[in-house]
Coordinates of C-alpha atoms in Angstrom, one line a residue:
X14 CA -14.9 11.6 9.9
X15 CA -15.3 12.1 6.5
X16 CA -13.4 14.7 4.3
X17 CA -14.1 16.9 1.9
X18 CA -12.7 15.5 -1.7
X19 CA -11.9 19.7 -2.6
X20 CA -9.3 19.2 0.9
X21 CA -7.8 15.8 -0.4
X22 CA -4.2 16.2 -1.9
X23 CA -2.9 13.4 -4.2
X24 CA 0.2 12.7 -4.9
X25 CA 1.6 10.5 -8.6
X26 CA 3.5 7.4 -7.5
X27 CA 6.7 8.6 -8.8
X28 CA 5.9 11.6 -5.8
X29 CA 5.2 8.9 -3.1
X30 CA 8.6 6.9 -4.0
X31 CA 10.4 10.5 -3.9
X32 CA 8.6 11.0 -0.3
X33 CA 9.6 7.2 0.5
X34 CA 13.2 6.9 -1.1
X35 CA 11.9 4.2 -2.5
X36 CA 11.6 3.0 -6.1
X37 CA 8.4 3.5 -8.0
X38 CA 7.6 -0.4 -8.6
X39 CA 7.9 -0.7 -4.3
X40 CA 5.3 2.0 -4.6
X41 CA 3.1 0.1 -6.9
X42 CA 3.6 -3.7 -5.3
X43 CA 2.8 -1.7 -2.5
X44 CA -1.0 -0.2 -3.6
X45 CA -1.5 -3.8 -5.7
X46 CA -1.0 -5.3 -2.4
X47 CA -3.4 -3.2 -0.4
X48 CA -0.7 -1.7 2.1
X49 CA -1.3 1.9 0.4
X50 CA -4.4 3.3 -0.7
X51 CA -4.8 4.8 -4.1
X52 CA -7.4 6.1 -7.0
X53 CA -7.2 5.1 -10.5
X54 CA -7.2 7.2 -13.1
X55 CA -6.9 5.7 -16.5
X56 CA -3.8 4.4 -16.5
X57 CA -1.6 5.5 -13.7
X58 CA -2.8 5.8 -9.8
X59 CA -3.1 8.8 -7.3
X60 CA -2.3 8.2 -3.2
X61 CA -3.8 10.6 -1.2
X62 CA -1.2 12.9 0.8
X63 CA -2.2 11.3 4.3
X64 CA -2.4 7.9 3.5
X65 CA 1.5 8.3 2.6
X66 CA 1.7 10.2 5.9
X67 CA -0.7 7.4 7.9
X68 CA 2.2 4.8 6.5
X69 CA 5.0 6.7 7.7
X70 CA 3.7 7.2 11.0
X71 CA 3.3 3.7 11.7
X72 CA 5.9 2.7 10.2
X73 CA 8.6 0.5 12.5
X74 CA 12.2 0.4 12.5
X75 CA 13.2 -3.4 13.1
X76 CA 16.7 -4.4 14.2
X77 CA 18.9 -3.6 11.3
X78 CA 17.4 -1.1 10.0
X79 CA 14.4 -1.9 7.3
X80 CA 11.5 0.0 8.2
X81 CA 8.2 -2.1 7.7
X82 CA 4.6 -0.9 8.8
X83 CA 3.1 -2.2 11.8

């Protein structure tokens, strides 16, 4: 299914790491990596809303705690 860019919210990295509690360099190892989706523009990157979303869905809590996707 393909969607309509006008419908497509993106977020700044420093938005995802808010979203995340995370810091904004695990949000960028984490797009240089290919585990997160993003677009760039010039010099900084834009995630789309539901790929943070995707990511925290299937996201899995492992003993002790740390959360890690599946």
């Amino acid at each position: 299914m393909a969607h309509d860019l006008k419908d497509v919210r993106f977020l700044t990295v420093a938005e995802v790491a808010d979203m995340m509690r995370v810091s904004r360099m695990t949000v960028y190892r984490m797009v240089h990596a290919g585990e997160l989706p993003a677009i760039r523009f010039g010099r900084s990157f834009r995630v789309p809303e539901s790929a943070v979303a995707h990511l925290l869905q299937t996201a899995t809590v492992h003993e002790g705690g740390v959360a890690d996707s599946a």
